[in-house]
Amino acid sequence: MGTVDITMEQWQVQEQATVLVIDDELAIRDACCQALSKGGYKTEAAENAETGLYRARQVRPDVVMVDLKMPGMGGMELLERIREIDANIVSIVITGYATIESAVEAMKRNAYDFIAKPFTPDQLRIVIERGLERRRLAVESARLRREKERMKENFVTLVTHQLRSPLASVKQYLVVILDEYAGELAGKQKEMIERASKHVDSLLQLISDWLDISHIDAGNLMKKFEPVDLALILSETLQLVVPLAEARKVTIKLNLHDEIPVIQGDRESLKQAFTNLIGNGICYNREGGKVTVSTREDGNYLVLEICDTGIGISEDNLHFIFEEFFRVKSKETRGINGSGLGLPIAKRVIEAHNGSIKVASQIDKGTTFYVTLPKKEVTQ
Amino acid sequence: MNKPQEVLLIDDDPSFITAIKPVLESRGYQVEAAYNKQEAIEKIEKSKPDLILLDIMMERLTDGFDICCKLKQDPEFKTIPILAVSAINKEIGMKFSPKTDGEYFPADDFLEKPVKPENLLERVEKLLKV
C-alpha cells in the first residue's frame, strides 16, 4: 500500500515466544534458558547489558529478563534502552531478596514484573506467562490504535477528495444553469434544477459536518485555545443565523448578563457549536416563535441557555439527540433538512472545552439547552 | 474598448472550466483555459492575459501557489490580477483567503467553489478596473 512502517514496534506476537535473559551469572542464564526451553519458549541469553541490547535489537524478544546488578551498563539504564527499541517489550527484573527496593525502582521505570532469586522453574514460567499475556495485549491494542488512525485518515481523504470535489462540480454546473448562462430554462426545468441543487446543498453540508466531527477531538482543539470573549462570539453567531431566523419567521433574543467572564477556548469551534444549537432552536420552532439566548454565572462556571418555543422533543427521543446521525422523525420535522450531526458536533466542542451540555424539553412547549463552560482561571 | 479582454482559467477540473466559460463569455470576455501548471505558464507567457482565474490545488497541492508566486515576482507579469478559486476552506483546515493568509498566498482576490456567477463577474470586473 505504499506506506512504510518506520516504527520498530512489532505487530504480532510470534507463536513461539522469545525470551531474552540478560544476566552476568552463567548459572542463572543456563537455568533460565533450560526451564524456559522446556516450557516451549525460544530462548536467547546475554552476559552483559551491551550484548543484551544488541541481541534485543536482533531477535526482537517478547520478554526480556534483566539482572539489575551487572558490571558496565546497569540494569536501570538497560531497561530504558530496551524500552526505546520497542515500548511493548515486557521487561522482568531478576533480583535477590535483599534488593526489593531496587525492584520497585525498576518497576517505576516500566519493568513489568520482578522475580526474586532463588526461584523454581515453575515460578519462572508463571511470571513469564503473565508477562507474555501483557505483551499480547499491548501489541494488539497498539495494532488496533494504528488501524483506527489509518481508517480515520483514509476516511477524511475519501470524504474531501472523492466526494466533495465532484459534488462541488455538480453544484457549479447547477448554479450556472439556474442563472441561465447556459440558455433559458423552460417550463418546470427551473423548479426541478432548483430542487436538485438543494439536495446537492444538503449533501455538501453533510460532508462538511462529517469532516468537522472527525476533526474535533479534545487534544486538537486544546492546542488552539486562547482567551475568548463569549459576548463577541455570540453576537457573531447571531449574525450567521439571522437569515435563517428571518426565513422561518422566528425572532432571536440575546439576553446577556453584564461582564461575561473570559473563557479559555477556540473561537471558531465555539461559534460553530452555538450556531448549531441556535440553528436547531430556529429550525424546530414554529412561525412567530422565539429563541432566547441568555447567560448567567454559577460559581466557577458560565451557563448559557438556549431556549426555544418550538415543537419540543419527546422523552423517548431526548436520550438520542446527541447521537450521530439521529434525527427526530415526525410530521412536524418532515420538512426540516439536517445531517443529524449538528448537536453531536456541539456536544463534542463543548466537552473539548471541559464543559457540559444538558437539555430539557416539553412537547409543544419548546426545548432548552444548557451549556456550562468553566471560566478562565485567574492566575495569581 | 475594442479588443475583448482575455481571462485565463487555470484548473485541472474540466467541469469547472466548462461551467464557468459561458458565464464569462456572457460579458464579452475572451476565455482561454489551461489544465495544468505547465500549460498555464506557457499560455501566460505567450498571450499575457488580462486576468487569471486560478485553482489552488491541482495535480500537486502547491501548483496554484507556485504559479501565483512566480507571477507576482515577475516584473512583466506581476500586474496581472489573479483571482484564486478553490473548494478549500476552513472546513478542511486550510485558509487561503487573502483576509487571513494573504501574505502567504499573494492572490488579488479569493472566491470559494462553487462560485456564484454574479459574484464571479463582479469580482472580475472590479479587478480589471484597477
Coordinates of C-alpha atoms in Angstrom, one line a residue:
Chain A
M1 CA 0.0 0.0 0.0
G2 CA 3.0 2.2 -0.3
T3 CA 3.3 3.0 3.3
V4 CA 6.5 2.1 5.1
D5 CA 6.4 1.4 8.8
I6 CA 9.3 3.2 10.3
T7 CA 8.5 2.4 13.9
M8 CA 10.2 -0.6 15.4
E9 CA 7.2 -2.0 17.2
Q10 CA 6.1 -5.4 16.3
W11 CA 2.6 -6.0 15.2
Q12 CA 2.3 -9.6 16.1
V13 CA 3.4 -11.9 18.9
Q14 CA 5.1 -14.9 17.3
E15 CA 3.5 -18.2 18.1
Q16 CA 6.7 -19.3 19.8
A17 CA 7.5 -16.5 22.2
T18 CA 11.2 -15.5 22.5
V19 CA 12.7 -14.7 25.9
L20 CA 16.0 -12.9 26.2
V21 CA 17.9 -13.5 29.5
I22 CA 20.4 -10.8 30.4
D23 CA 22.5 -11.8 33.4
D24 CA 26.2 -11.8 34.2
E25 CA 25.9 -15.1 36.1
L26 CA 26.2 -18.1 33.8
A27 CA 24.4 -20.3 36.3
I28 CA 21.3 -18.1 36.2
R29 CA 21.4 -17.8 32.4
D30 CA 21.6 -21.5 31.9
A31 CA 18.9 -22.3 34.5
C32 CA 16.5 -19.8 33.0
C33 CA 17.1 -21.0 29.4
Q34 CA 16.7 -24.6 30.4
A35 CA 13.5 -24.0 32.3
L36 CA 12.1 -21.9 29.5
S37 CA 13.0 -24.2 26.6
K38 CA 11.2 -27.0 28.4
G39 CA 8.2 -24.7 28.6
G40 CA 8.3 -24.3 24.8
Y41 CA 9.8 -20.8 24.6
K42 CA 12.6 -19.8 22.3
T43 CA 15.5 -18.5 24.5
E44 CA 18.4 -16.2 24.0
A45 CA 21.0 -15.2 26.5
A46 CA 23.5 -12.4 27.0
E47 CA 26.1 -12.0 29.7
N48 CA 26.1 -8.2 29.9
A49 CA 23.9 -5.2 29.2
E50 CA 25.7 -4.1 25.9
T51 CA 25.4 -7.6 24.4
G52 CA 21.9 -7.9 25.7
L53 CA 20.9 -4.7 24.0
Y54 CA 22.5 -5.8 20.7
R55 CA 20.7 -9.2 20.9
A56 CA 17.4 -7.4 21.7
R57 CA 17.6 -5.4 18.5
Q58 CA 18.4 -8.5 16.5
V59 CA 15.9 -11.0 17.8
R60 CA 13.1 -8.8 18.9
P61 CA 12.2 -10.7 22.1
D62 CA 8.8 -10.7 23.5
V63 CA 10.1 -10.7 27.1
V64 CA 13.4 -9.7 28.5
M65 CA 14.7 -10.8 31.8
V66 CA 17.2 -8.3 33.3
D67 CA 19.5 -8.7 36.2
L68 CA 19.8 -5.3 37.9
K69 CA 23.3 -5.8 39.2
M70 CA 25.7 -6.1 36.3
P71 CA 29.1 -4.6 35.7
G72 CA 29.2 -1.9 32.9
M73 CA 25.8 -0.5 31.9
G74 CA 23.5 -1.1 34.8
G75 CA 20.1 -2.8 34.7
M76 CA 18.2 0.5 35.1
E77 CA 19.7 2.1 32.1
L78 CA 19.3 -1.1 30.1
L79 CA 15.6 -1.1 30.9
E80 CA 15.3 2.4 29.5
R81 CA 17.2 1.4 26.4
I82 CA 15.1 -1.7 25.8
R83 CA 12.0 0.5 26.0
E84 CA 13.4 2.7 23.3
I85 CA 13.7 -0.3 21.0
D86 CA 10.1 -1.3 21.4
A87 CA 7.9 0.1 24.2
N88 CA 5.8 -3.1 24.2
I89 CA 8.7 -5.5 25.0
V90 CA 7.9 -6.8 28.5
S91 CA 10.8 -6.5 30.9
I92 CA 11.1 -8.6 34.0
V93 CA 13.7 -7.9 36.6
I94 CA 15.7 -10.6 38.3
T95 CA 16.6 -9.6 41.8
G96 CA 18.0 -11.0 45.1
Y97 CA 15.9 -10.9 48.2
A98 CA 17.9 -8.0 49.6
T99 CA 17.1 -5.7 46.7
I100 CA 13.3 -5.4 46.7
E101 CA 13.7 -1.7 46.8
S102 CA 15.6 -1.6 43.5
A103 CA 12.9 -3.9 42.0
V104 CA 10.4 -1.3 43.0
E105 CA 12.6 1.3 41.3
A106 CA 12.8 -0.8 38.2
M107 CA 9.1 -1.2 38.1
K108 CA 8.8 2.5 38.1
R109 CA 11.0 2.5 35.1
N110 CA 8.5 0.4 33.3
A111 CA 9.6 -3.1 34.2
Y112 CA 6.5 -5.2 34.2
D113 CA 7.3 -7.6 37.0
F114 CA 10.2 -9.0 39.0
I115 CA 11.3 -12.4 40.2
A116 CA 13.4 -12.9 43.3
K117 CA 16.3 -15.3 43.4
P118 CA 16.3 -18.2 44.0
F119 CA 13.3 -19.3 42.0
T120 CA 12.0 -22.6 40.8
P121 CA 11.3 -23.3 37.1
D122 CA 7.6 -23.3 37.7
Q123 CA 7.8 -19.8 39.4
L124 CA 9.7 -18.6 36.4
R125 CA 7.3 -19.9 33.9
I126 CA 4.3 -18.3 35.7
V127 CA 6.0 -14.9 35.7
I128 CA 6.9 -15.3 32.0
E129 CA 3.5 -16.4 31.0
R130 CA 1.9 -13.4 32.8
G131 CA 4.4 -11.1 31.1
L132 CA 3.5 -12.6 27.7
E133 CA -0.1 -12.1 28.3
R134 CA 0.7 -8.4 28.9
R135 CA 2.8 -8.3 25.8
R136 CA 0.0 -9.8 23.6
L137 CA -2.5 -7.2 24.9
A138 CA -0.1 -4.3 24.4
V139 CA 0.7 -5.4 20.9
E140 CA -2.9 -6.0 20.0
S141 CA -4.0 -2.6 21.3
A142 CA -1.2 -0.8 19.5
R143 CA -2.2 -2.5 16.3
L144 CA -5.9 -1.5 16.8
R145 CA -4.9 2.0 17.6
R146 CA -2.8 2.2 14.5
E147 CA -5.6 0.8 12.4
K148 CA -8.1 3.2 13.8
E149 CA -5.9 6.1 13.0
R150 CA -5.3 4.9 9.5
M151 CA -9.0 4.4 8.9
K152 CA -9.7 7.9 10.2
E153 CA -7.1 9.4 7.8
N154 CA -8.4 7.4 4.9
F155 CA -11.9 8.4 5.7
V156 CA -11.1 12.1 5.8
T157 CA -9.2 11.9 2.5
L158 CA -12.0 10.0 0.9
V159 CA -14.6 12.5 2.0
T160 CA -12.6 15.5 1.0
H161 CA -11.4 14.4 -2.4
Q162 CA -13.6 11.7 -3.7
L163 CA -16.9 13.0 -2.5
R164 CA -16.6 16.7 -2.1
S165 CA -14.9 17.7 -5.3
P166 CA -17.3 16.0 -7.7
L167 CA -20.2 17.3 -5.7
A168 CA -18.9 20.8 -5.9
S169 CA -18.5 20.4 -9.6
V170 CA -22.2 19.3 -9.9
K171 CA -23.2 22.2 -7.8
Q172 CA -21.2 24.6 -10.0
Y173 CA -23.0 23.3 -13.1
L174 CA -26.4 23.7 -11.4
V175 CA -25.6 27.2 -10.3
V176 CA -24.6 28.3 -13.8
I177 CA -27.6 26.6 -15.4
L178 CA -30.0 28.1 -12.9
D179 CA -28.7 31.6 -13.6
E180 CA -29.4 30.8 -17.3
Y181 CA -25.9 31.3 -18.5
A182 CA -26.3 28.0 -20.4
G183 CA -29.5 29.1 -22.1
E184 CA -33.0 29.8 -20.9
L185 CA -34.9 27.4 -18.7
A186 CA -38.3 26.4 -19.9
G187 CA -41.4 25.1 -18.0
K188 CA -40.6 23.1 -15.0
Q189 CA -36.9 22.9 -15.7
K190 CA -36.1 25.7 -13.3
E191 CA -38.0 24.3 -10.4
M192 CA -36.5 20.8 -10.9
I193 CA -33.0 22.1 -11.1
E194 CA -33.6 24.2 -8.0
R195 CA -34.7 21.1 -6.2
A196 CA -31.7 19.1 -7.4
S197 CA -29.5 22.0 -6.3
K198 CA -31.0 21.9 -2.8
H199 CA -30.3 18.2 -2.5
V200 CA -26.7 18.8 -3.5
D201 CA -26.5 21.5 -0.8
S202 CA -27.6 19.2 1.9
L203 CA -25.1 16.6 0.7
L204 CA -22.3 19.2 0.8
Q205 CA -23.5 20.2 4.2
L206 CA -23.4 16.6 5.4
I207 CA -19.9 16.2 4.1
S208 CA -18.7 19.4 5.8
D209 CA -20.4 18.4 9.1
W210 CA -18.8 15.0 8.8
L211 CA -15.4 16.5 8.3
D212 CA -15.9 18.8 11.3
I213 CA -16.8 16.0 13.6
S214 CA -13.8 14.0 12.6
H215 CA -11.6 16.9 13.3
I216 CA -12.9 17.7 16.7
D217 CA -11.1 15.9 19.5
A218 CA -10.2 17.4 22.7
G219 CA -6.4 17.3 22.1
N220 CA -6.7 19.0 18.7
L221 CA -8.9 21.8 19.9
M222 CA -6.9 22.4 23.1
K223 CA -3.9 23.4 21.0
K224 CA -5.8 26.3 19.7
F225 CA -7.2 27.6 23.0
E226 CA -6.9 31.3 23.7
P227 CA -8.8 33.7 25.9
V228 CA -12.1 34.4 24.2
D229 CA -14.8 36.9 24.7
L230 CA -18.1 35.0 24.7
A231 CA -20.3 38.0 24.2
L232 CA -18.4 38.8 20.9
I233 CA -18.7 35.2 19.8
L234 CA -22.4 35.1 20.5
S235 CA -23.1 38.3 18.6
E236 CA -21.1 37.0 15.6
T237 CA -23.0 33.8 15.8
L238 CA -26.2 35.7 15.8
Q239 CA -25.3 37.4 12.5
L240 CA -24.8 34.0 11.0
V241 CA -28.2 32.7 12.0
V242 CA -30.3 35.8 11.4
P243 CA -31.0 35.0 7.7
L244 CA -32.3 31.5 8.8
A245 CA -34.4 33.0 11.5
E246 CA -35.9 35.6 9.1
A247 CA -36.7 32.8 6.6
R248 CA -38.5 30.8 9.3
K249 CA -40.1 33.9 10.9
V250 CA -38.6 33.3 14.2
T251 CA -37.2 36.1 16.4
I252 CA -33.9 35.7 18.4
K253 CA -33.4 37.5 21.6
L254 CA -30.0 37.9 23.2
N255 CA -30.1 38.2 27.0
L256 CA -26.6 38.5 28.2
H257 CA -25.6 39.4 31.7
D258 CA -23.1 42.2 32.3
E259 CA -19.4 41.5 32.2
I260 CA -19.4 38.0 30.9
P261 CA -16.1 36.5 32.1
V262 CA -13.4 35.5 29.6
I263 CA -13.1 31.8 29.0
Q264 CA -10.3 29.7 27.5
G265 CA -11.4 28.3 24.2
D266 CA -11.3 28.0 20.4
R267 CA -13.3 30.8 18.7
E268 CA -14.3 29.1 15.5
S269 CA -15.4 25.8 17.1
L270 CA -17.4 27.6 19.8
K271 CA -19.1 29.7 17.2
Q272 CA -20.0 26.6 15.3
A273 CA -21.4 24.9 18.4
F274 CA -23.6 27.9 19.2
T275 CA -24.6 28.2 15.6
N276 CA -25.8 24.6 15.6
L277 CA -27.7 25.0 18.9
I278 CA -29.4 28.2 18.0
G279 CA -30.0 26.9 14.4
N280 CA -31.7 24.0 16.0
G281 CA -33.9 26.2 18.0
I282 CA -34.8 28.1 14.9
C283 CA -35.5 25.1 12.7
Y284 CA -37.6 23.2 15.2
N285 CA -39.6 26.2 16.0
R286 CA -43.0 27.4 14.8
E287 CA -43.9 30.5 12.8
G288 CA -43.7 33.5 15.0
G289 CA -41.7 31.6 17.6
K290 CA -38.8 32.8 19.7
V291 CA -35.3 31.7 20.5
T292 CA -33.8 33.2 23.7
V293 CA -30.1 33.1 24.4
S294 CA -29.2 34.0 27.9
T295 CA -26.2 33.8 30.1
R296 CA -25.5 33.6 33.9
E297 CA -22.8 32.6 36.2
D298 CA -22.7 29.7 38.5
G299 CA -19.6 29.6 40.7
N300 CA -16.6 28.9 38.5
Y301 CA -18.9 28.2 35.6
L302 CA -20.6 30.2 32.9
V303 CA -24.0 28.9 32.0
L304 CA -25.6 29.6 28.6
E305 CA -29.2 28.9 28.0
I306 CA -30.7 28.5 24.6
C307 CA -34.4 28.3 24.9
D308 CA -36.9 27.9 22.0
T309 CA -40.7 27.9 21.8
G310 CA -40.7 25.1 19.3
I311 CA -42.2 21.7 18.9
G312 CA -40.2 20.1 21.7
I313 CA -38.6 16.7 21.9
S314 CA -40.4 13.7 23.4
E315 CA -38.9 11.9 26.4
D316 CA -38.1 8.8 24.2
N317 CA -36.1 10.9 21.7
L318 CA -34.4 13.1 24.2
H319 CA -31.9 10.4 25.0
F320 CA -30.7 10.1 21.5
I321 CA -30.4 13.6 20.2
F322 CA -26.7 13.8 20.8
E323 CA -26.1 10.6 18.9
E324 CA -24.5 10.9 15.5
F325 CA -27.0 10.8 12.6
F326 CA -30.0 10.6 14.9
R327 CA -32.9 12.7 13.8
V328 CA -36.4 13.0 15.2
K329 CA -38.8 11.7 12.6
S330 CA -42.3 13.1 12.8
K331 CA -44.9 15.0 10.8
E332 CA -43.5 18.3 12.2
T333 CA -39.9 17.6 11.3
R334 CA -40.5 16.3 7.8
G335 CA -39.7 19.5 6.0
I336 CA -36.5 20.2 8.0
N337 CA -33.2 19.4 6.5
G338 CA -30.2 18.3 8.6
S339 CA -27.4 15.9 8.7
G340 CA -28.0 14.6 12.2
L341 CA -24.6 15.9 13.2
G342 CA -25.3 19.4 14.4
L343 CA -25.9 18.5 18.1
P344 CA -23.2 15.9 18.3
I345 CA -20.7 18.4 17.0
A346 CA -21.9 21.0 19.5
K347 CA -21.6 18.4 22.3
R348 CA -18.1 17.4 21.3
V349 CA -16.9 21.0 21.0
I350 CA -18.3 21.9 24.5
E351 CA -16.8 18.8 26.0
A352 CA -13.5 19.5 24.5
H353 CA -13.7 22.8 26.4
N354 CA -14.2 20.9 29.6
G355 CA -17.8 21.9 29.6
S356 CA -21.1 20.1 29.5
I357 CA -24.4 20.3 27.7
K358 CA -27.8 19.4 29.0
V359 CA -31.2 19.5 27.6
A360 CA -34.8 19.8 28.9
S361 CA -37.8 19.7 26.7
Q362 CA -41.6 19.7 26.7
I363 CA -43.6 18.6 23.7
D364 CA -45.4 21.6 22.1
K365 CA -43.7 24.0 24.5
G366 CA -40.1 24.0 23.5
T367 CA -36.6 22.9 24.2
T368 CA -33.8 24.5 26.3
F369 CA -30.2 23.6 26.0
Y370 CA -27.9 24.4 29.0
V371 CA -24.3 24.8 28.1
T372 CA -21.9 25.0 31.0
L373 CA -18.3 26.2 30.5
P374 CA -15.5 26.7 33.0
K375 CA -14.4 30.3 33.4
K376 CA -10.7 31.0 32.8
E377 CA -8.8 30.7 36.0
V378 CA -7.4 33.9 37.1
T379 CA -3.7 33.5 37.6
Q380 CA -2.4 34.9 40.8
Chain B
M1 CA -12.8 49.2 -25.7
N2 CA -12.5 47.3 -29.0
K3 CA -10.3 44.3 -28.2
P4 CA -12.1 41.9 -25.8
Q5 CA -10.3 41.3 -22.5
E6 CA -8.8 37.9 -22.1
V7 CA -9.4 35.8 -19.0
L8 CA -7.3 32.7 -18.5
L9 CA -8.9 29.9 -16.5
I10 CA -6.4 27.6 -14.8
D11 CA -8.0 24.5 -13.3
D12 CA -7.3 20.7 -13.5
D13 CA -11.1 20.1 -13.3
P14 CA -12.5 20.5 -16.8
S15 CA -16.0 20.6 -15.4
F16 CA -15.2 23.9 -13.7
I17 CA -13.9 25.4 -16.9
T18 CA -16.9 24.1 -18.9
A19 CA -19.3 25.6 -16.3
I20 CA -17.6 28.9 -15.9
K21 CA -16.7 29.7 -19.5
P22 CA -20.3 30.7 -20.6
V23 CA -20.6 32.9 -17.6
L24 CA -17.5 34.9 -18.6
E25 CA -18.4 34.9 -22.2
S26 CA -21.8 36.3 -21.5
R27 CA -19.9 39.6 -20.6
G28 CA -17.8 39.5 -23.7
Y29 CA -14.6 38.3 -22.2
Q30 CA -12.4 36.1 -24.3
V31 CA -11.8 32.9 -22.3
E32 CA -8.8 30.7 -22.5
A33 CA -8.2 27.6 -20.5
A34 CA -5.2 25.7 -19.1
Y35 CA -5.5 22.4 -17.3
N36 CA -2.1 22.2 -15.6
K37 CA 0.8 24.2 -14.4
Q38 CA 3.0 23.7 -17.5
E39 CA 0.2 24.7 -19.9
A40 CA -0.7 27.6 -17.7
I41 CA 2.8 29.1 -17.7
E42 CA 3.1 28.6 -21.5
K43 CA -0.2 30.4 -22.2
I44 CA 0.6 33.2 -19.8
E45 CA 4.0 33.8 -21.4
K46 CA 2.5 33.7 -24.9
S47 CA -0.6 35.8 -24.6
K48 CA -0.3 37.7 -21.3
P49 CA -4.0 37.5 -20.3
D50 CA -5.7 40.5 -18.6
L51 CA -6.9 38.4 -15.7
I52 CA -6.2 34.9 -14.3
L53 CA -8.7 32.7 -12.5
L54 CA -6.5 30.3 -10.6
D55 CA -7.4 27.0 -8.9
I56 CA -5.2 26.4 -5.9
M57 CA -5.0 22.6 -5.6
M58 CA -4.3 20.9 -8.9
E59 CA -2.2 17.8 -9.7
R60 CA 0.1 18.8 -6.9
L61 CA -1.0 20.6 -3.8
T62 CA 1.3 23.5 -4.4
D63 CA 0.7 24.1 -8.1
G64 CA -1.6 27.1 -7.5
F65 CA 0.8 28.6 -5.0
D66 CA 3.7 28.1 -7.4
I67 CA 2.0 29.8 -10.3
C68 CA 0.8 32.7 -8.2
C69 CA 4.1 33.3 -6.5
K70 CA 6.1 33.0 -9.7
L71 CA 3.9 35.6 -11.5
K72 CA 3.8 38.0 -8.6
Q73 CA 7.6 38.0 -8.5
D74 CA 8.0 38.5 -12.2
P75 CA 8.1 42.2 -13.2
E76 CA 6.5 41.5 -16.5
F77 CA 3.5 39.6 -15.1
K78 CA 3.0 40.9 -11.6
T79 CA 0.4 43.4 -12.7
I80 CA -1.9 40.7 -14.0
P81 CA -4.7 40.4 -11.4
I82 CA -5.1 36.9 -10.0
L83 CA -8.4 35.7 -8.7
A84 CA -7.9 32.5 -6.7
V85 CA -10.7 30.0 -6.7
S86 CA -10.8 26.9 -4.6
A87 CA -13.0 24.4 -2.8
I88 CA -10.6 24.5 0.1
N89 CA -11.9 26.4 3.0
K90 CA -11.7 26.3 6.8
E91 CA -13.6 23.1 6.9
I92 CA -10.7 21.3 5.6
G93 CA -8.4 23.0 8.0
M94 CA -6.8 25.4 5.5
K95 CA -7.3 29.0 4.9
F96 CA -6.2 30.8 1.8
S97 CA -8.4 33.8 1.7
P98 CA -6.3 37.0 1.4
K99 CA -8.0 38.3 4.5
T100 CA -6.4 35.6 6.7
D101 CA -3.4 34.3 4.8
G102 CA -2.8 36.9 2.2
E103 CA 0.9 37.2 2.9
Y104 CA 1.4 33.5 2.1
F105 CA -0.7 33.4 -1.0
P106 CA -0.4 36.7 -2.9
A107 CA -3.6 36.4 -5.0
D108 CA -5.5 39.7 -5.5
D109 CA -8.8 38.2 -4.5
F110 CA -10.3 34.9 -3.5
L111 CA -13.5 33.0 -4.3
E112 CA -14.8 29.8 -2.9
K113 CA -16.2 27.0 -5.0
P114 CA -18.9 26.6 -6.1
V115 CA -18.8 30.1 -7.5
K116 CA -21.9 32.2 -7.9
P117 CA -22.0 33.7 -11.4
E118 CA -22.9 37.3 -10.3
N119 CA -20.3 37.1 -7.6
L120 CA -17.6 36.0 -10.1
L121 CA -18.5 38.6 -12.6
E122 CA -18.5 41.4 -10.0
R123 CA -15.0 40.4 -8.7
V124 CA -13.6 40.0 -12.2
E125 CA -14.9 43.4 -13.2
K126 CA -13.5 45.0 -10.1
L127 CA -10.1 43.5 -10.6
L128 CA -10.0 44.6 -14.3
K129 CA -10.8 48.2 -13.4
V130 CA -7.8 48.7 -11.2

